[in-house]
Amino acid sequence: MEATRLSGRKILLIVGGGIAAYKSLELVRLIRKAGAQVQAVLTASGAQFVTPMSLAALTGHPVRQDLFLPDDETAMGHIELSRWADLIVVAPATAGLIGKAANGLADDLASTLLIATDKQALWAPAMNVRMWLHPAVQANVDRLKRFEGFHQAALIGPDDGEMACGEFGPGRMAEPAAILAAIDGLLAGAGGRSLAGRKAVVTAGPTFEPIDPVRGLTNRSSGKQGYAIAAALARLGAEVTLVSGPVALGAPTGVARVWVETATEMQAAVHAALPADIAVMSAAVADWRVDGVASGKIKKAPGGPPTLSLIENPDILAGVARAGPQRPALVVGFAAETADLAANARAKLSRKGCDWIVGNDVSDDVFGNDANAVTLFLKNGAEETWPRQSKTAVARALADRIAAHFSEPQ
Ligand code: C5P
């Protein structure tokens, strides 16, 4: 095991109640030996098996046991702990902890943390074989695995073997060395790279161009893909400004959102966020706005409908790509196409002057949908087609690709 991949990384270890908890002490030792930091959260039942003192001594940090402690909330409460961590490891993961997280139940520090975080979690189940094989536990494990974008549950074990209760079968917690290898793999999954110290500006959602105080022109865009990209970049440590048109989505953790309505406002907000290293323009910007917005509601008149005179909106992406010294080092645009994806995306790449285009085949039901199939077109002519996957997974793949780009020799 090379120490470098784990060095400086931060692991939050949740120790549940089970005889396997003694192996978690060895896991702490291994993680620290590999150069990472560990903070431990001990559940009430976990404390029946290992003492807070052992965990504190081995982690070199105070052990967190309670959700409501005035001192802890002022120092590092459940939200800060989750922000602090690069990865959450639940070992031993009991049927109780799995069940709570799978069903959104939060009644102590460990279960609240697992709901309050968007960090990836690695679960190392340990329980009696009959408990593990019980359909309720298996259903909860399946649920956890499906919460992609939240826990992105990864599972290690349980191993087959003789158990403390005298039975034999799957239920033994994976060995600490195997858990360490899984941690290493998961951290490397993000390329092991970070975007810490990089600034990013992301546009998302539609723009809304008023006709009069009650009407307007807009595009169909849920904003989901752009929001997921902002979240994924922030997750890798970037400082993200999300310039958002009107959508019904909450701001992702750690992202500074700037609300805008029109393309003109969006352009101003994007330029105000420069300089930045990365620009990802995923907004569906209205191509035109109304020339001479009426100050009062336009009335239906016997003479028939009004004629709207339209003027072209600024191309925000092209403007950022040609922003001179303010130009971000990496400018990424989107191309939603219903036909000839490659030809249209390549044409857009050069017309707009950006570095990458995420080509999006919208011929079948992408809008508002949770899945997306994209091809990445690079200025150097390279092309990467990604499998159809959730918008969160696309966002994470793009953020990883961006982090990899910044770690390549330029
Ligand atoms: O030209 P088209 O709208 O297809 O280009 C799509 C790409 O350009 C997207 O990245 C979109 O966010 C960006 N765009 C923009 N400003 C516009 C129009 C499109 O930033 N006015």
Coordinates of C-alpha atoms and ligand atoms in Angstrom, one line a residue:
M1 CA 0.0 0.0 0.0
E2 CA 1.5 3.3 -1.1
A3 CA 1.0 5.9 1.6
T4 CA 0.7 8.8 -0.8
R5 CA -2.9 8.1 -2.1
L6 CA -4.3 8.3 1.4
S7 CA -2.0 10.9 2.8
G8 CA -3.8 14.1 3.9
R9 CA -7.2 12.5 3.3
K10 CA -9.9 12.7 5.9
I11 CA -11.9 9.7 7.0
L12 CA -14.9 9.8 9.3
L13 CA -15.3 6.4 10.9
I14 CA -18.7 5.5 12.4
V15 CA -18.4 2.6 14.8
G16 CA -21.6 0.7 15.4
G17 CA -22.4 -1.9 18.0
G18 CA -21.1 -5.3 17.3
I19 CA -18.3 -7.5 18.4
A20 CA -16.4 -6.6 15.2
A21 CA -15.9 -3.1 16.6
Y22 CA -12.6 -4.3 18.0
K23 CA -11.4 -4.7 14.4
S24 CA -12.2 -1.0 13.9
L25 CA -9.4 -0.1 16.3
E26 CA -7.0 -1.9 14.0
L27 CA -8.6 -0.1 11.0
V28 CA -7.9 3.3 12.6
R29 CA -4.3 2.3 13.0
L30 CA -4.0 1.2 9.4
I31 CA -5.7 4.4 8.1
R32 CA -3.4 6.6 10.1
K33 CA -0.3 4.6 9.1
A34 CA -1.3 5.2 5.5
G35 CA -1.2 9.0 6.2
A36 CA -4.9 9.8 6.5
Q37 CA -6.7 11.5 9.4
V38 CA -9.5 9.7 11.2
Q39 CA -12.2 11.1 13.4
A40 CA -14.5 8.6 15.0
V41 CA -18.2 8.7 15.9
L42 CA -19.2 6.0 18.3
T43 CA -22.9 4.9 18.7
A44 CA -24.4 4.1 22.0
S45 CA -24.3 0.4 21.2
G46 CA -20.8 0.7 19.7
A47 CA -19.7 2.0 23.1
Q48 CA -20.7 -1.4 24.6
F49 CA -17.9 -3.0 22.6
V50 CA -15.0 -0.4 22.4
T51 CA -14.4 2.5 24.7
P52 CA -14.3 6.1 23.6
M53 CA -10.9 6.2 25.2
S54 CA -9.4 3.6 22.9
L55 CA -10.8 5.4 19.8
A56 CA -9.6 8.8 21.0
A57 CA -6.2 7.5 21.7
L58 CA -5.9 5.8 18.3
T59 CA -7.4 8.6 16.2
G60 CA -5.8 11.4 18.1
H61 CA -9.1 13.3 18.1
P62 CA -12.0 13.5 20.6
V63 CA -14.6 10.8 19.9
R64 CA -18.1 12.1 19.0
Q65 CA -20.9 10.3 20.7
D66 CA -23.8 12.7 21.1
L67 CA -25.9 14.7 18.8
F68 CA -26.8 17.4 21.3
L69 CA -23.7 18.6 23.1
P70 CA -23.3 22.4 23.3
D71 CA -19.6 22.1 23.1
D72 CA -19.6 19.8 20.1
E73 CA -22.0 22.0 18.2
T74 CA -19.8 25.0 18.7
A75 CA -16.7 23.0 17.9
M76 CA -17.6 20.4 15.2
G77 CA -21.2 19.4 15.0
H78 CA -22.7 16.8 12.7
I79 CA -22.7 19.2 9.7
E80 CA -19.1 20.2 10.1
L81 CA -18.0 16.6 10.6
S82 CA -19.7 15.7 7.4
R83 CA -18.1 18.6 5.6
W84 CA -14.7 17.8 7.1
A85 CA -14.7 14.2 5.7
D86 CA -13.6 13.1 2.3
L87 CA -15.2 9.7 2.9
I88 CA -17.4 8.2 5.6
V89 CA -16.7 4.6 6.7
V90 CA -19.3 2.7 8.7
A91 CA -17.6 -0.2 10.4
P92 CA -19.1 -2.2 11.9
A93 CA -22.3 -1.4 10.0
T94 CA -25.1 -3.0 12.0
A95 CA -28.5 -3.9 10.8
G96 CA -29.8 -0.9 12.8
L97 CA -27.5 1.7 11.2
I98 CA -28.2 0.3 7.7
G99 CA -31.9 0.3 8.4
K100 CA -31.9 3.9 9.7
A101 CA -29.9 5.3 6.8
A102 CA -31.9 3.4 4.2
N103 CA -35.1 4.9 5.6
G104 CA -34.0 8.4 6.5
L105 CA -34.3 7.9 10.2
A106 CA -32.1 10.2 12.2
D107 CA -32.2 9.8 16.0
D108 CA -28.6 9.9 17.1
L109 CA -25.3 11.4 15.9
A110 CA -24.3 8.6 13.6
S111 CA -27.7 8.3 11.9
T112 CA -28.1 12.0 11.6
L113 CA -24.7 12.4 10.1
L114 CA -25.5 9.7 7.5
I115 CA -28.6 11.6 6.4
A116 CA -27.0 15.1 6.6
T117 CA -24.1 14.3 4.3
D118 CA -23.6 14.1 0.6
K119 CA -20.2 12.4 1.0
Q120 CA -19.7 8.9 -0.2
A121 CA -20.0 6.2 2.5
L122 CA -18.3 2.8 2.6
W123 CA -20.3 0.3 4.6
A124 CA -18.7 -2.7 6.3
P125 CA -21.6 -4.8 7.6
A126 CA -21.2 -7.1 10.5
M127 CA -24.0 -9.1 12.0
N128 CA -25.4 -12.5 12.7
V129 CA -25.9 -14.5 9.5
R130 CA -29.6 -14.7 9.9
M131 CA -29.9 -11.0 10.4
W132 CA -27.8 -10.4 7.3
L133 CA -29.9 -12.7 5.2
H134 CA -33.2 -11.4 6.5
P135 CA -35.1 -9.9 3.6
A136 CA -35.7 -6.7 5.5
V137 CA -31.9 -6.1 5.9
Q138 CA -31.3 -7.1 2.3
A139 CA -34.0 -4.7 1.1
N140 CA -32.4 -1.9 3.2
V141 CA -28.9 -2.7 1.7
D142 CA -30.5 -2.5 -1.8
R143 CA -32.1 0.8 -0.9
L144 CA -28.8 2.2 0.3
K145 CA -27.1 1.2 -2.9
R146 CA -29.7 3.0 -4.9
F147 CA -29.2 6.4 -3.2
E148 CA -26.7 7.4 -5.8
G149 CA -25.7 11.0 -5.4
F150 CA -26.1 10.8 -1.7
H151 CA -24.4 8.0 0.2
Q152 CA -23.3 6.3 -3.1
A153 CA -23.2 3.3 -0.8
A154 CA -20.2 1.1 -1.4
L155 CA -20.2 -2.1 0.5
I156 CA -17.4 -4.3 1.6
G157 CA -18.2 -7.7 3.0
P158 CA -19.6 -9.2 5.0
D159 CA -17.2 -12.2 4.8
D160 CA -18.2 -15.8 5.2
G161 CA -16.9 -17.6 8.2
E162 CA -17.4 -18.6 11.8
M163 CA -19.0 -16.0 13.8
A164 CA -18.7 -14.9 17.5
C165 CA -22.3 -16.3 18.0
G166 CA -21.1 -19.8 16.9
E167 CA -22.9 -19.8 13.6
F168 CA -21.3 -19.9 10.2
G169 CA -22.1 -17.9 7.0
P170 CA -21.9 -14.4 5.7
G171 CA -21.9 -11.8 8.5
R172 CA -18.3 -11.4 9.6
M173 CA -17.0 -7.8 9.1
A174 CA -14.3 -7.6 6.3
E175 CA -10.8 -7.5 7.6
P176 CA -9.3 -4.1 8.3
A177 CA -6.7 -4.5 5.6
A178 CA -9.5 -5.2 3.0
I179 CA -11.4 -2.2 4.3
L180 CA -8.3 0.0 3.9
A181 CA -7.9 -1.2 0.3
A182 CA -11.5 -0.3 -0.4
I183 CA -11.0 3.2 1.1
D184 CA -8.0 3.7 -1.0
G185 CA -9.9 2.6 -4.1
L186 CA -12.9 4.9 -3.4
L187 CA -10.7 7.9 -2.8
A188 CA -8.8 7.1 -6.0
G189 CA -12.2 6.8 -7.8
A190 CA -12.4 10.6 -7.7
G191 CA -9.1 10.3 -9.5
G192 CA -7.8 10.8 -6.0
R193 CA -7.6 14.4 -7.2
S194 CA -9.0 17.5 -5.8
L195 CA -10.0 20.9 -7.2
A196 CA -9.1 22.6 -3.9
G197 CA -8.0 26.1 -4.6
R198 CA -9.8 26.3 -8.0
K199 CA -12.6 28.6 -8.7
A200 CA -15.5 27.5 -10.9
V201 CA -18.6 29.3 -12.3
V202 CA -21.5 27.2 -13.4
T203 CA -24.7 28.4 -15.2
A204 CA -27.9 26.3 -14.8
G205 CA -31.6 26.4 -15.5
P206 CA -33.5 28.4 -18.0
T207 CA -33.6 32.2 -18.4
F208 CA -36.9 34.0 -18.3
E209 CA -37.3 37.0 -20.7
P210 CA -40.3 39.1 -19.8
I211 CA -42.9 40.3 -22.3
D212 CA -44.8 42.3 -19.8
P213 CA -45.1 42.0 -15.9
V214 CA -47.0 38.7 -16.1
R215 CA -45.7 37.0 -19.2
G216 CA -42.4 35.9 -20.6
L217 CA -40.4 33.7 -22.9
T218 CA -38.4 30.8 -21.5
N219 CA -36.8 27.5 -22.2
R220 CA -37.5 24.1 -20.8
S221 CA -34.8 23.3 -18.3
S222 CA -35.1 21.7 -14.9
G223 CA -31.5 22.9 -13.9
K224 CA -30.8 19.4 -12.6
Q225 CA -27.7 18.7 -14.6
G226 CA -26.1 22.1 -13.9
Y227 CA -26.9 21.9 -10.2
A228 CA -25.4 18.4 -10.1
I229 CA -22.3 19.7 -11.8
A230 CA -22.0 22.6 -9.3
A231 CA -22.3 20.0 -6.4
A232 CA -19.8 17.7 -8.0
L233 CA -17.2 20.4 -8.4
A234 CA -17.7 21.6 -4.9
R235 CA -17.4 18.0 -3.6
L236 CA -13.9 17.9 -5.1
G237 CA -13.0 21.1 -3.3
A238 CA -13.6 23.8 -5.9
E239 CA -15.0 27.2 -4.9
V240 CA -18.2 27.3 -6.9
T241 CA -20.5 30.1 -8.0
L242 CA -23.7 28.8 -9.4
V243 CA -25.5 31.3 -11.6
S244 CA -29.1 30.0 -11.8
G245 CA -32.2 30.9 -13.7
P246 CA -35.6 30.2 -12.1
V247 CA -35.7 26.6 -11.0
A248 CA -37.2 24.7 -8.1
L249 CA -34.0 23.2 -6.7
G250 CA -32.2 23.8 -3.4
A251 CA -28.6 25.2 -3.6
P252 CA -26.1 22.3 -3.3
T253 CA -24.0 22.2 -0.1
G254 CA -21.0 24.5 -0.2
V255 CA -22.1 26.3 -3.4
A256 CA -22.7 30.1 -3.7
R257 CA -25.9 30.5 -5.7
V258 CA -26.7 33.7 -7.5
W259 CA -30.3 34.0 -8.8
V260 CA -30.9 35.6 -12.1
E261 CA -33.8 35.8 -14.4
T262 CA -32.8 37.1 -17.8
A263 CA -29.9 36.3 -20.1
T264 CA -28.5 39.8 -19.6
E265 CA -28.5 39.3 -15.9
M266 CA -27.0 35.9 -16.2
Q267 CA -24.2 37.3 -18.4
A268 CA -23.5 40.0 -15.8
A269 CA -23.4 37.5 -12.9
V270 CA -21.1 35.2 -14.8
H271 CA -18.6 38.0 -15.5
A272 CA -18.9 39.2 -11.9
A273 CA -17.7 35.7 -10.9
L274 CA -14.6 35.9 -13.0
P275 CA -11.7 35.4 -12.7
A276 CA -12.3 31.7 -12.4
D277 CA -10.3 28.6 -13.5
I278 CA -13.4 26.7 -14.7
A279 CA -16.6 27.7 -16.5
V280 CA -19.3 25.2 -17.1
M281 CA -22.2 26.7 -19.0
S282 CA -25.1 24.4 -18.8
A283 CA -28.0 26.9 -18.7
A284 CA -30.6 26.8 -21.4
V285 CA -30.4 30.5 -22.3
A286 CA -33.2 32.0 -24.3
D287 CA -31.9 33.0 -27.7
W288 CA -34.1 36.1 -27.9
R289 CA -35.6 38.7 -25.6
V290 CA -38.5 41.1 -26.2
D291 CA -37.5 44.5 -27.5
G292 CA -39.4 47.0 -25.4
V293 CA -40.9 45.1 -22.5
A294 CA -44.4 46.5 -21.7
S295 CA -44.5 48.1 -18.3
G296 CA -48.2 47.1 -17.8
K297 CA -50.0 43.9 -18.7
I298 CA -50.8 43.8 -22.4
K299 CA -54.5 43.5 -22.8
K300 CA -56.3 41.2 -25.2
A301 CA -57.6 43.6 -27.9
P302 CA -60.2 43.2 -30.7
G303 CA -57.4 43.9 -33.2
G304 CA -55.8 40.5 -32.5
P305 CA -52.7 39.4 -30.7
P306 CA -49.7 41.8 -30.3
T307 CA -46.6 41.4 -32.5
L308 CA -43.6 40.8 -30.4
S309 CA -40.3 42.2 -31.7
L310 CA -37.4 40.1 -30.6
I311 CA -33.7 40.9 -30.3
E312 CA -30.9 38.5 -29.9
N313 CA -29.5 37.7 -26.4
P314 CA -25.8 37.7 -25.7
D315 CA -24.1 34.4 -26.1
I316 CA -22.8 34.0 -22.5
L317 CA -20.6 31.0 -23.3
A318 CA -19.0 32.6 -26.3
G319 CA -18.4 35.8 -24.3
V320 CA -16.7 33.9 -21.5
A321 CA -14.6 31.9 -23.9
R322 CA -13.4 35.2 -25.4
A323 CA -13.0 37.1 -22.2
G324 CA -9.3 37.8 -22.8
P325 CA -7.1 37.7 -19.7
Q326 CA -10.2 36.9 -17.6
R327 CA -10.9 33.8 -19.7
P328 CA -11.1 30.7 -17.5
A329 CA -8.4 28.1 -18.2
L330 CA -11.2 25.5 -19.0
V331 CA -14.4 26.6 -20.7
V332 CA -17.1 23.9 -21.0
G333 CA -20.3 24.3 -23.0
F334 CA -23.3 22.0 -23.6
A335 CA -24.9 21.1 -26.9
A336 CA -28.4 19.6 -26.6
E337 CA -29.1 18.1 -30.0
T338 CA -31.8 15.9 -31.5
A339 CA -29.8 14.9 -34.5
D340 CA -26.2 14.8 -35.8
L341 CA -24.8 15.2 -32.3
A342 CA -21.1 15.0 -33.3
A343 CA -21.3 17.4 -36.2
N344 CA -23.3 19.9 -34.4
A345 CA -21.3 19.7 -31.2
R346 CA -18.0 20.1 -33.1
A347 CA -19.3 23.1 -34.9
K348 CA -20.4 24.6 -31.6
L349 CA -17.1 24.0 -30.1
S350 CA -15.3 26.1 -32.6
R351 CA -18.0 28.7 -33.1
K352 CA -18.1 29.4 -29.4
G353 CA -14.4 29.1 -28.7
C354 CA -14.8 26.7 -25.8
D355 CA -12.5 23.9 -24.8
W356 CA -15.0 21.1 -24.3
I357 CA -18.5 20.5 -25.3
V358 CA -20.7 18.1 -23.5
G359 CA -22.9 16.7 -26.3
N360 CA -26.3 15.8 -25.0
D361 CA -28.6 13.6 -27.1
V362 CA -32.0 15.0 -26.2
S363 CA -33.9 12.9 -28.7
D364 CA -35.4 10.8 -26.0
D365 CA -36.8 12.4 -22.9
V366 CA -33.9 14.1 -21.1
F367 CA -35.7 17.2 -19.9
G368 CA -36.6 16.9 -16.2
N369 CA -35.5 13.3 -16.4
D370 CA -32.9 11.9 -14.0
A371 CA -30.8 10.1 -16.6
N372 CA -28.6 11.5 -19.3
A373 CA -26.4 10.1 -22.1
V374 CA -23.5 12.4 -23.1
T375 CA -20.4 12.5 -25.3
L376 CA -17.6 14.8 -24.4
F377 CA -16.0 16.5 -27.4
L378 CA -12.5 18.0 -26.8
K379 CA -10.9 20.9 -28.7
N380 CA -8.0 18.6 -29.6
G381 CA -10.4 16.4 -31.6
A382 CA -10.7 13.7 -28.9
E383 CA -14.1 12.3 -28.1
E384 CA -15.4 10.3 -25.1
T385 CA -18.8 8.7 -25.0
W386 CA -20.1 7.9 -21.6
P387 CA -22.8 5.3 -20.8
R388 CA -26.4 6.5 -20.1
Q389 CA -26.3 7.3 -16.4
S390 CA -28.0 9.5 -13.8
K391 CA -27.4 13.3 -14.0
T392 CA -25.5 13.0 -10.7
A393 CA -23.2 10.4 -12.2
V394 CA -22.7 12.5 -15.3
A395 CA -21.8 15.4 -13.1
R396 CA -19.4 13.5 -11.1
A397 CA -17.7 12.0 -14.2
L398 CA -17.4 15.5 -15.6
A399 CA -16.0 16.9 -12.3
D400 CA -13.5 14.0 -12.2
R401 CA -12.5 14.6 -15.8
I402 CA -12.0 18.3 -15.0
A403 CA -9.8 17.5 -12.0
A404 CA -7.8 15.1 -14.1
H405 CA -7.4 17.8 -16.7
F406 CA -5.9 20.2 -14.2
S407 CA -3.5 17.5 -12.9
E408 CA -2.2 16.8 -16.5
P409 CA 0.9 18.7 -17.5
Q410 CA -0.5 21.8 -19.3
Ligands
C5P1 O1 -26.2 27.7 -29.2 P1 -26.7 26.8 -28.2 O2 -27.8 27.4 -27.3 O3 -27.1 25.4 -28.6 O4 -25.4 26.5 -27.2 C1 -25.5 25.8 -26.0 C2 -24.4 26.2 -25.1 O5 -24.2 27.6 -25.1 C3 -24.7 25.9 -23.7 O6 -23.5 25.6 -23.0 C4 -25.4 27.1 -23.2 O7 -25.3 27.3 -21.8 C5 -24.6 28.2 -23.9 N1 -25.3 29.4 -24.3 C6 -25.0 30.6 -23.6 N2 -25.6 31.8 -24.0 C7 -26.5 31.8 -24.9 C8 -26.9 30.6 -25.6 C9 -26.3 29.4 -25.2 O8 -24.1 30.6 -22.7 N3 -27.1 32.9 -25.2

